[in-house]
C-alpha cells in the first residue's frame, strides 16, 4: 500500500522553525513505522535523522510522537495507523535534528536517584541472595527501558521541565523497594525535593505512554507513601 508519511523536521543549525515534510512510501500493512523511516532515509532523503538501535522494543531509543501518541517506532505496525501517518519528536526536550532530541537533562535526573544497588556490606563469595517474594516487590519497575515516553507525555513535566519525571521515579522505585539496598535515605531526599515526586498530579498520561506496560502511577504512589511513612 501507499502511505503518506508526514515528519516534523528541524535542523537547529539551519532552520528558524520546524516544518512538516511529506513522503509517499510503499509499505506492507505489517511494516512498522521504523521501516517507513528507514525507507525514507535510505531511498528518498538521507538527511532525515532519527535514533534507533535494537529494532525490537528493547533499547528504548526510538520513542517519538506517532499520530499524536508517544510510541516506539519499532513496535507500531502500519495497519494500526492507516495510510496517513505523522511523526514528531518527543515533546518537552530540545530538538537536535528532526526526531533526535537532547536527552542530557533526562539522564541527569535518572542518575540523580542513584539507579543502582547501594550496599553497605562487601559482596559475598557468590551472590546477594533474595527471596522470590522480595524480588516480586519491585518486579514491575525492572522493566523500564528508559525510552522517555512517560516523562515526555506528562503535563506536569511540560509545565515544569525541572520536574524529576516518571522515568526517574520508576527507576528510583526499582531500588527503593529492594531489601538488599542501603541507599534509601539518599534517594528519598532527592524524591522529596520541590521538583521531586510531589509534582506528580496523578494524570496517568505516563501509564498510557509506557511501551512496557509499567503501572507507573502506582509506583509513584508507593514512593509518595514511603516518604509519608518516613516523616512519622
Ligand atoms: Fe519508557 Fe516506561 Fe521506562 Fe517510562 S517507565 S522510560 S515509558 S519504559
Ligand atoms: Fe505525570 Fe504520570 Fe504523574 S502523567 S502527573 S507522572 S501520573
Ligand atoms: Fe530499540 Fe525501538 S529501536 S526500542
PDB file of C-alpha atoms and ligand atoms in Angstrom:
ATOM      1  CA  UNK A   1       0.000   0.000   0.000  1.00  0.00           C
ATOM      2  CA  UNK A   2       0.992   3.628  -0.430  1.00  0.00           C
ATOM      3  CA  UNK A   3       1.442   5.514   2.859  1.00  0.00           C
ATOM      4  CA  UNK A   4       1.684   9.284   3.259  1.00  0.00           C
ATOM      5  CA  UNK A   5       4.264   9.871   5.972  1.00  0.00           C
ATOM      6  CA  UNK A   6       4.494  13.363   7.477  1.00  0.00           C
ATOM      7  CA  UNK A   7       7.586  14.079   9.551  1.00  0.00           C
ATOM      8  CA  UNK A   8       8.127  17.196  11.627  1.00  0.00           C
ATOM      9  CA  UNK A   9      11.629  18.238  10.693  1.00  0.00           C
ATOM     10  CA  UNK A  10      14.031  20.776  12.158  1.00  0.00           C
ATOM     11  CA  UNK A  11      17.751  21.359  11.905  1.00  0.00           C
ATOM     12  CA  UNK A  12      18.820  23.817  14.570  1.00  0.00           C
ATOM     13  CA  UNK A  13      21.897  24.757  12.552  1.00  0.00           C
ATOM     14  CA  UNK A  14      19.803  25.717   9.513  1.00  0.00           C
ATOM     15  CA  UNK A  15      16.096  26.202  10.203  1.00  0.00           C
ATOM     16  CA  UNK A  16      14.371  29.008  12.066  1.00  0.00           C
ATOM     17  CA  UNK A  17      11.195  26.968  12.655  1.00  0.00           C
ATOM     18  CA  UNK A  18      10.194  23.302  12.468  1.00  0.00           C
ATOM     19  CA  UNK A  19       8.285  22.321   9.329  1.00  0.00           C
ATOM     20  CA  UNK A  20       6.336  19.305   8.040  1.00  0.00           C
ATOM     21  CA  UNK A  21       7.896  17.239   5.277  1.00  0.00           C
ATOM     22  CA  UNK A  22       5.750  14.709   3.375  1.00  0.00           C
ATOM     23  CA  UNK A  23       6.863  11.449   1.817  1.00  0.00           C
ATOM     24  CA  UNK A  24       4.994   8.818  -0.177  1.00  0.00           C
ATOM     25  CA  UNK A  25       6.236   5.406   0.920  1.00  0.00           C
ATOM     26  CA  UNK A  26       5.375   1.955  -0.408  1.00  0.00           C
ATOM     27  CA  UNK A  27       4.741  -0.314   2.596  1.00  0.00           C
ATOM     28  CA  UNK A  28       3.181  -3.566   3.756  1.00  0.00           C
ATOM     29  CA  UNK A  29       0.447  -3.499   6.405  1.00  0.00           C
ATOM     30  CA  UNK A  30       2.775  -5.455   8.686  1.00  0.00           C
ATOM     31  CA  UNK A  31       5.660  -2.994   8.331  1.00  0.00           C
ATOM     32  CA  UNK A  32       6.496  -0.813  11.319  1.00  0.00           C
ATOM     33  CA  UNK A  33       6.852   2.955  11.448  1.00  0.00           C
ATOM     34  CA  UNK A  34      10.587   2.379  11.804  1.00  0.00           C
ATOM     35  CA  UNK A  35      10.553   0.625   8.411  1.00  0.00           C
ATOM     36  CA  UNK A  36       8.913   3.716   6.864  1.00  0.00           C
ATOM     37  CA  UNK A  37      11.583   5.967   8.359  1.00  0.00           C
ATOM     38  CA  UNK A  38      14.311   3.666   7.056  1.00  0.00           C
ATOM     39  CA  UNK A  39      12.729   3.669   3.611  1.00  0.00           C
ATOM     40  CA  UNK A  40      12.716   7.474   3.514  1.00  0.00           C
ATOM     41  CA  UNK A  41      16.285   7.718   4.783  1.00  0.00           C
ATOM     42  CA  UNK A  42      17.727   5.040   2.506  1.00  0.00           C
ATOM     43  CA  UNK A  43      15.806   5.778  -0.709  1.00  0.00           C
ATOM     44  CA  UNK A  44      14.423   9.339  -0.615  1.00  0.00           C
ATOM     45  CA  UNK A  45      16.259  11.689   1.742  1.00  0.00           C
ATOM     46  CA  UNK A  46      19.433  10.675   3.530  1.00  0.00           C
ATOM     47  CA  UNK A  47      19.362  13.817   5.669  1.00  0.00           C
ATOM     48  CA  UNK A  48      16.408  12.575   7.755  1.00  0.00           C
ATOM     49  CA  UNK A  49      17.656  11.969  11.310  1.00  0.00           C
ATOM     50  CA  UNK A  50      16.247   9.643  13.953  1.00  0.00           C
ATOM     51  CA  UNK A  51      17.543   7.271  16.613  1.00  0.00           C
ATOM     52  CA  UNK A  52      17.134   3.522  16.736  1.00  0.00           C
ATOM     53  CA  UNK A  53      19.274   0.606  17.747  1.00  0.00           C
ATOM     54  CA  UNK A  54      17.726  -2.776  18.599  1.00  0.00           C
ATOM     55  CA  UNK A  55      14.659  -2.554  16.332  1.00  0.00           C
ATOM     56  CA  UNK A  56      12.728  -4.786  18.748  1.00  0.00           C
ATOM     57  CA  UNK A  57      11.418  -2.719  21.667  1.00  0.00           C
ATOM     58  CA  UNK A  58      14.368  -3.297  23.977  1.00  0.00           C
ATOM     59  CA  UNK A  59      16.787  -0.357  23.760  1.00  0.00           C
ATOM     60  CA  UNK A  60      14.274   2.478  24.122  1.00  0.00           C
ATOM     61  CA  UNK A  61      15.952   4.730  21.579  1.00  0.00           C
ATOM     62  CA  UNK A  62      13.119   5.323  19.081  1.00  0.00           C
ATOM     63  CA  UNK A  63      10.294   6.748  21.188  1.00  0.00           C
ATOM     64  CA  UNK A  64       8.504   9.500  19.248  1.00  0.00           C
ATOM     65  CA  UNK A  65       5.062  11.020  18.783  1.00  0.00           C
ATOM     66  CA  UNK A  66       3.235   8.852  16.252  1.00  0.00           C
ATOM     67  CA  UNK A  67      -0.191  10.119  15.218  1.00  0.00           C
ATOM     68  CA  UNK A  68      -0.217  12.181  18.405  1.00  0.00           C
ATOM     69  CA  UNK A  69       0.801   9.442  20.853  1.00  0.00           C
ATOM     70  CA  UNK A  70       4.181   8.601  22.332  1.00  0.00           C
ATOM     71  CA  UNK A  71       5.176   5.202  20.982  1.00  0.00           C
ATOM     72  CA  UNK A  72       8.208   3.191  19.874  1.00  0.00           C
ATOM     73  CA  UNK A  73       8.599   3.366  16.086  1.00  0.00           C
ATOM     74  CA  UNK A  74       9.867  -0.225  16.038  1.00  0.00           C
ATOM     75  CA  UNK A  75       6.734  -1.545  17.746  1.00  0.00           C
ATOM     76  CA  UNK A  76       3.878   0.154  15.861  1.00  0.00           C
ATOM     77  CA  UNK A  77       2.533  -1.568  12.759  1.00  0.00           C
ATOM     78  CA  UNK A  78       1.221   0.415   9.804  1.00  0.00           C
ATOM     79  CA  UNK A  79      -2.085  -1.475   9.900  1.00  0.00           C
ATOM     80  CA  UNK A  80      -2.778   0.064  13.337  1.00  0.00           C
ATOM     81  CA  UNK A  81      -2.406   3.564  11.925  1.00  0.00           C
ATOM     82  CA  UNK A  82      -3.797   3.678   8.390  1.00  0.00           C
ATOM     83  CA  UNK A  83      -2.427   5.360   5.274  1.00  0.00           C
ATOM     84  CA  UNK A  84      -1.723   8.784   6.768  1.00  0.00           C
ATOM     85  CA  UNK A  85       0.899   8.777   9.480  1.00  0.00           C
ATOM     86  CA  UNK A  86       2.522  11.727  11.238  1.00  0.00           C
ATOM     87  CA  UNK A  87       5.681  11.544  13.273  1.00  0.00           C
ATOM     88  CA  UNK A  88       7.106  14.204  15.593  1.00  0.00           C
ATOM     89  CA  UNK A  89       9.931  14.358  18.139  1.00  0.00           C
ATOM     90  CA  UNK A  90       9.152  13.779  21.824  1.00  0.00           C
ATOM     91  CA  UNK A  91       7.633  16.850  23.462  1.00  0.00           C
ATOM     92  CA  UNK A  92       9.465  18.857  26.089  1.00  0.00           C
ATOM     93  CA  UNK A  93      13.059  18.027  25.072  1.00  0.00           C
ATOM     94  CA  UNK A  94      15.145  20.370  22.877  1.00  0.00           C
ATOM     95  CA  UNK A  95      15.258  19.110  19.286  1.00  0.00           C
ATOM     96  CA  UNK A  96      18.761  18.468  17.969  1.00  0.00           C
ATOM     97  CA  UNK A  97      17.702  17.424  14.473  1.00  0.00           C
ATOM     98  CA  UNK A  98      14.392  16.078  13.148  1.00  0.00           C
ATOM     99  CA  UNK A  99      13.392  13.243  15.510  1.00  0.00           C
ATOM    100  CA  UNK A 100      16.598  13.358  17.553  1.00  0.00           C
ATOM    101  CA  UNK A 101      16.129  15.137  20.884  1.00  0.00           C
ATOM    102  CA  UNK A 102      18.612  16.217  23.535  1.00  0.00           C
ATOM    103  CA  UNK A 103      18.222  13.775  26.454  1.00  0.00           C
ATOM    104  CA  UNK A 104      21.045  15.014  28.655  1.00  0.00           C
ATOM    105  CA  UNK A 105      18.781  16.546  31.308  1.00  0.00           C
ATOM    106  CA  UNK A 106      16.628  13.392  31.276  1.00  0.00           C
ATOM    107  CA  UNK A 107      19.634  11.178  32.031  1.00  0.00           C
ATOM    108  CA  UNK A 108      20.978  13.564  34.680  1.00  0.00           C
ATOM    109  CA  UNK A 109      17.682  13.165  36.555  1.00  0.00           C
ATOM    110  CA  UNK A 110      17.911   9.391  36.152  1.00  0.00           C
ATOM    111  CA  UNK A 111      21.435   9.448  37.623  1.00  0.00           C
ATOM    112  CA  UNK A 112      20.332  11.696  40.496  1.00  0.00           C
ATOM    113  CA  UNK A 113      18.199   8.927  42.039  1.00  0.00           C
ATOM    114  CA  UNK A 114      21.176   6.524  42.235  1.00  0.00           C
ATOM    115  CA  UNK A 115      19.684   3.836  39.969  1.00  0.00           C
ATOM    116  CA  UNK A 116      21.978   1.087  41.230  1.00  0.00           C
ATOM    117  CA  UNK A 117      22.325  -1.118  44.281  1.00  0.00           C
ATOM    118  CA  UNK A 118      23.905   0.711  47.213  1.00  0.00           C
ATOM    119  CA  UNK A 119      25.335  -1.934  49.511  1.00  0.00           C
ATOM    120  CA  UNK A 120      26.935  -1.487  52.935  1.00  0.00           C
ATOM    121  CA  UNK A 121      28.294  -4.995  53.168  1.00  0.00           C
ATOM    122  CA  UNK A 122      31.157  -6.192  50.930  1.00  0.00           C
ATOM    123  CA  UNK A 123      29.997  -8.608  48.238  1.00  0.00           C
ATOM    124  CA  UNK A 124      29.562 -12.206  49.388  1.00  0.00           C
ATOM    125  CA  UNK A 125      31.537 -15.011  47.721  1.00  0.00           C
ATOM    126  CA  UNK A 126      28.778 -15.820  45.244  1.00  0.00           C
ATOM    127  CA  UNK A 127      25.729 -13.522  45.128  1.00  0.00           C
ATOM    128  CA  UNK A 128      23.464 -11.277  47.204  1.00  0.00           C
ATOM    129  CA  UNK A 129      20.580 -13.656  47.661  1.00  0.00           C
ATOM    130  CA  UNK A 130      16.958 -12.548  47.753  1.00  0.00           C
ATOM    131  CA  UNK A 131      13.683 -14.407  48.263  1.00  0.00           C
ATOM    132  CA  UNK A 132      11.235 -14.631  45.313  1.00  0.00           C
ATOM    133  CA  UNK A 133       8.721 -12.630  47.371  1.00  0.00           C
ATOM    134  CA  UNK A 134      11.222  -9.813  47.976  1.00  0.00           C
ATOM    135  CA  UNK A 135      12.136  -9.798  44.262  1.00  0.00           C
ATOM    136  CA  UNK A 136       8.465  -9.608  43.307  1.00  0.00           C
ATOM    137  CA  UNK A 137       8.092  -6.365  45.290  1.00  0.00           C
ATOM    138  CA  UNK A 138       9.784  -4.313  42.561  1.00  0.00           C
ATOM    139  CA  UNK A 139       9.379  -6.596  39.544  1.00  0.00           C
ATOM    140  CA  UNK A 140       7.261  -4.148  37.538  1.00  0.00           C
ATOM    141  CA  UNK A 141       9.765  -1.310  37.662  1.00  0.00           C
ATOM    142  CA  UNK A 142      12.659  -3.520  36.492  1.00  0.00           C
ATOM    143  CA  UNK A 143      11.051  -3.485  33.032  1.00  0.00           C
ATOM    144  CA  UNK A 144      11.893   0.141  32.219  1.00  0.00           C
ATOM    145  CA  UNK A 145      13.913   0.658  29.011  1.00  0.00           C
ATOM    146  CA  UNK A 146      14.462   4.411  29.576  1.00  0.00           C
ATOM    147  CA  UNK A 147      12.654   5.420  26.413  1.00  0.00           C
ATOM    148  CA  UNK A 148      11.334   8.678  27.994  1.00  0.00           C
ATOM    149  CA  UNK A 149       7.835   8.165  26.545  1.00  0.00           C
ATOM    150  CA  UNK A 150       6.360   8.618  30.033  1.00  0.00           C
ATOM    151  CA  UNK A 151       8.186  11.780  31.068  1.00  0.00           C
ATOM    152  CA  UNK A 152       7.555  13.494  27.727  1.00  0.00           C
ATOM    153  CA  UNK A 153       3.826  12.750  27.858  1.00  0.00           C
ATOM    154  CA  UNK A 154       3.418  14.252  31.338  1.00  0.00           C
ATOM    155  CA  UNK A 155       1.746  17.690  31.535  1.00  0.00           C
ATOM    156  CA  UNK A 156       3.484  18.340  34.871  1.00  0.00           C
ATOM    157  CA  UNK A 157       6.809  17.946  33.053  1.00  0.00           C
ATOM    158  CA  UNK A 158       5.695  20.134  30.135  1.00  0.00           C
ATOM    159  CA  UNK A 159       4.815  22.941  32.549  1.00  0.00           C
ATOM    160  CA  UNK A 160       7.934  22.453  34.678  1.00  0.00           C
ATOM    161  CA  UNK A 161      10.930  20.906  32.883  1.00  0.00           C
ATOM    162  CA  UNK A 162      12.722  20.648  36.237  1.00  0.00           C
ATOM    163  CA  UNK A 163      10.237  18.018  37.449  1.00  0.00           C
ATOM    164  CA  UNK A 164      12.151  14.794  38.055  1.00  0.00           C
ATOM    165  CA  UNK A 165       9.579  12.979  35.922  1.00  0.00           C
ATOM    166  CA  UNK A 166       8.065   9.493  35.967  1.00  0.00           C
ATOM    167  CA  UNK A 167      11.008   7.685  34.343  1.00  0.00           C
ATOM    168  CA  UNK A 168      13.449   8.715  37.096  1.00  0.00           C
ATOM    169  CA  UNK A 169      10.864   7.884  39.779  1.00  0.00           C
ATOM    170  CA  UNK A 170      10.261   4.433  38.284  1.00  0.00           C
ATOM    171  CA  UNK A 171      13.991   3.774  38.420  1.00  0.00           C
ATOM    172  CA  UNK A 172      14.196   5.039  41.995  1.00  0.00           C
ATOM    173  CA  UNK A 173      11.323   2.688  42.882  1.00  0.00           C
ATOM    174  CA  UNK A 174      13.288  -0.224  41.431  1.00  0.00           C
ATOM    175  CA  UNK A 175      15.931   0.168  44.165  1.00  0.00           C
ATOM    176  CA  UNK A 176      13.918   1.756  46.995  1.00  0.00           C
ATOM    177  CA  UNK A 177      11.955  -1.454  47.466  1.00  0.00           C
ATOM    178  CA  UNK A 178      14.891  -3.827  47.073  1.00  0.00           C
ATOM    179  CA  UNK A 179      15.556  -5.350  50.501  1.00  0.00           C
ATOM    180  CA  UNK A 180      19.299  -5.632  49.742  1.00  0.00           C
ATOM    181  CA  UNK A 181      19.700  -1.898  49.157  1.00  0.00           C
ATOM    182  CA  UNK A 182      21.023   0.595  51.710  1.00  0.00           C
ATOM    183  CA  UNK A 183      20.619   3.785  49.682  1.00  0.00           C
ATOM    184  CA  UNK A 184      17.001   4.581  50.550  1.00  0.00           C
ATOM    185  CA  UNK A 185      17.612   7.720  52.564  1.00  0.00           C
ATOM    186  CA  UNK A 186      19.705   9.496  49.899  1.00  0.00           C
ATOM    187  CA  UNK A 187      17.207   8.510  47.211  1.00  0.00           C
ATOM    188  CA  UNK A 188      14.211   9.648  49.240  1.00  0.00           C
ATOM    189  CA  UNK A 189      15.836  13.030  49.793  1.00  0.00           C
ATOM    190  CA  UNK A 190      16.075  13.578  46.033  1.00  0.00           C
ATOM    191  CA  UNK A 191      12.483  12.421  45.542  1.00  0.00           C
ATOM    192  CA  UNK A 192      11.253  14.713  48.327  1.00  0.00           C
ATOM    193  CA  UNK A 193      12.682  17.887  46.768  1.00  0.00           C
ATOM    194  CA  UNK A 194      10.324  20.554  45.426  1.00  0.00           C
ATOM    195  CA  UNK A 195      10.715  19.227  41.853  1.00  0.00           C
ATOM    196  CA  UNK A 196      10.544  15.619  43.001  1.00  0.00           C
ATOM    197  CA  UNK A 197       7.703  13.151  43.312  1.00  0.00           C
ATOM    198  CA  UNK A 198       5.165  15.651  44.674  1.00  0.00           C
ATOM    199  CA  UNK A 199       4.984  17.338  41.247  1.00  0.00           C
ATOM    200  CA  UNK A 200       3.050  14.299  40.028  1.00  0.00           C
ATOM    201  CA  UNK A 201      -0.639  15.183  39.857  1.00  0.00           C
ATOM    202  CA  UNK A 202      -1.774  11.630  39.025  1.00  0.00           C
ATOM    203  CA  UNK A 203      -2.639  12.499  35.417  1.00  0.00           C
ATOM    204  CA  UNK A 204      -1.948   8.962  34.104  1.00  0.00           C
ATOM    205  CA  UNK A 205      -0.589  10.017  30.666  1.00  0.00           C
ATOM    206  CA  UNK A 206       2.625   8.245  31.616  1.00  0.00           C
ATOM    207  CA  UNK A 207       0.844   4.904  32.061  1.00  0.00           C
ATOM    208  CA  UNK A 208      -0.836   5.292  28.648  1.00  0.00           C
ATOM    209  CA  UNK A 209       2.515   6.021  27.025  1.00  0.00           C
ATOM    210  CA  UNK A 210       4.692   3.315  28.571  1.00  0.00           C
ATOM    211  CA  UNK A 211       5.547   0.660  25.951  1.00  0.00           C
ATOM    212  CA  UNK A 212       6.466  -1.772  28.719  1.00  0.00           C
ATOM    213  CA  UNK A 213       3.075  -1.598  30.420  1.00  0.00           C
ATOM    214  CA  UNK A 214       4.556  -0.471  33.731  1.00  0.00           C
ATOM    215  CA  UNK A 215       1.999   0.713  36.284  1.00  0.00           C
ATOM    216  CA  UNK A 216       3.862   3.973  36.743  1.00  0.00           C
ATOM    217  CA  UNK A 217       1.220   5.833  38.719  1.00  0.00           C
ATOM    218  CA  UNK A 218       1.099   3.002  41.210  1.00  0.00           C
ATOM    219  CA  UNK A 219       4.905   3.082  41.567  1.00  0.00           C
ATOM    220  CA  UNK A 220       4.798   6.839  42.111  1.00  0.00           C
ATOM    221  CA  UNK A 221       2.066   6.380  44.731  1.00  0.00           C
ATOM    222  CA  UNK A 222       4.243   3.851  46.563  1.00  0.00           C
ATOM    223  CA  UNK A 223       7.158   6.268  46.587  1.00  0.00           C
ATOM    224  CA  UNK A 224       4.931   9.039  47.973  1.00  0.00           C
ATOM    225  CA  UNK A 225       3.701   6.673  50.679  1.00  0.00           C
ATOM    226  CA  UNK A 226       7.274   5.714  51.584  1.00  0.00           C
ATOM    227  CA  UNK A 227       8.044   9.409  52.043  1.00  0.00           C
ATOM    228  CA  UNK A 228       4.969   9.997  54.203  1.00  0.00           C
ATOM    229  CA  UNK A 229       5.747   6.971  56.413  1.00  0.00           C
ATOM    230  CA  UNK A 230       9.334   8.171  56.785  1.00  0.00           C
ATOM    231  CA  UNK A 231       8.118  11.503  58.201  1.00  0.00           C
ATOM    232  CA  UNK A 232       6.098   9.923  61.010  1.00  0.00           C
TER     233      UNK A 232
HETATM  234 FE1  LIG B   1       9.782   4.222  28.926  1.00  0.00          FE
HETATM  235 FE2  LIG B   1       8.006   3.060  30.573  1.00  0.00          FE
HETATM  236 FE3  LIG B   1      10.534   3.411  31.361  1.00  0.00          FE
HETATM  237 FE4  LIG B   1       8.946   5.498  31.095  1.00  0.00          FE
HETATM  238  S1  LIG B   1       8.712   3.816  32.571  1.00  0.00           S
HETATM  239  S2  LIG B   1      11.045   5.394  30.392  1.00  0.00           S
HETATM  240  S3  LIG B   1       7.717   4.921  29.342  1.00  0.00           S
HETATM  241  S4  LIG B   1       9.815   2.123  29.695  1.00  0.00           S
HETATM  242 FE1  LIG B   2       2.621  12.964  35.062  1.00  0.00          FE
HETATM  243 FE2  LIG B   2       2.119  10.426  35.176  1.00  0.00          FE
HETATM  244 FE3  LIG B   2       2.037  11.876  37.353  1.00  0.00          FE
HETATM  245  S1  LIG B   2       1.446  11.811  33.602  1.00  0.00           S
HETATM  246  S2  LIG B   2       1.395  13.846  36.641  1.00  0.00           S
HETATM  247  S3  LIG B   2       3.818  11.489  36.139  1.00  0.00           S
HETATM  248  S4  LIG B   2       0.674  10.206  36.835  1.00  0.00           S
HETATM  249 FE1  LIG B   3      15.203  -0.227  20.260  1.00  0.00          FE
HETATM  250 FE2  LIG B   3      12.896   0.623  19.170  1.00  0.00          FE
HETATM  251  S1  LIG B   3      14.881   0.534  18.238  1.00  0.00           S
HETATM  252  S2  LIG B   3      13.314   0.112  21.221  1.00  0.00           S
END
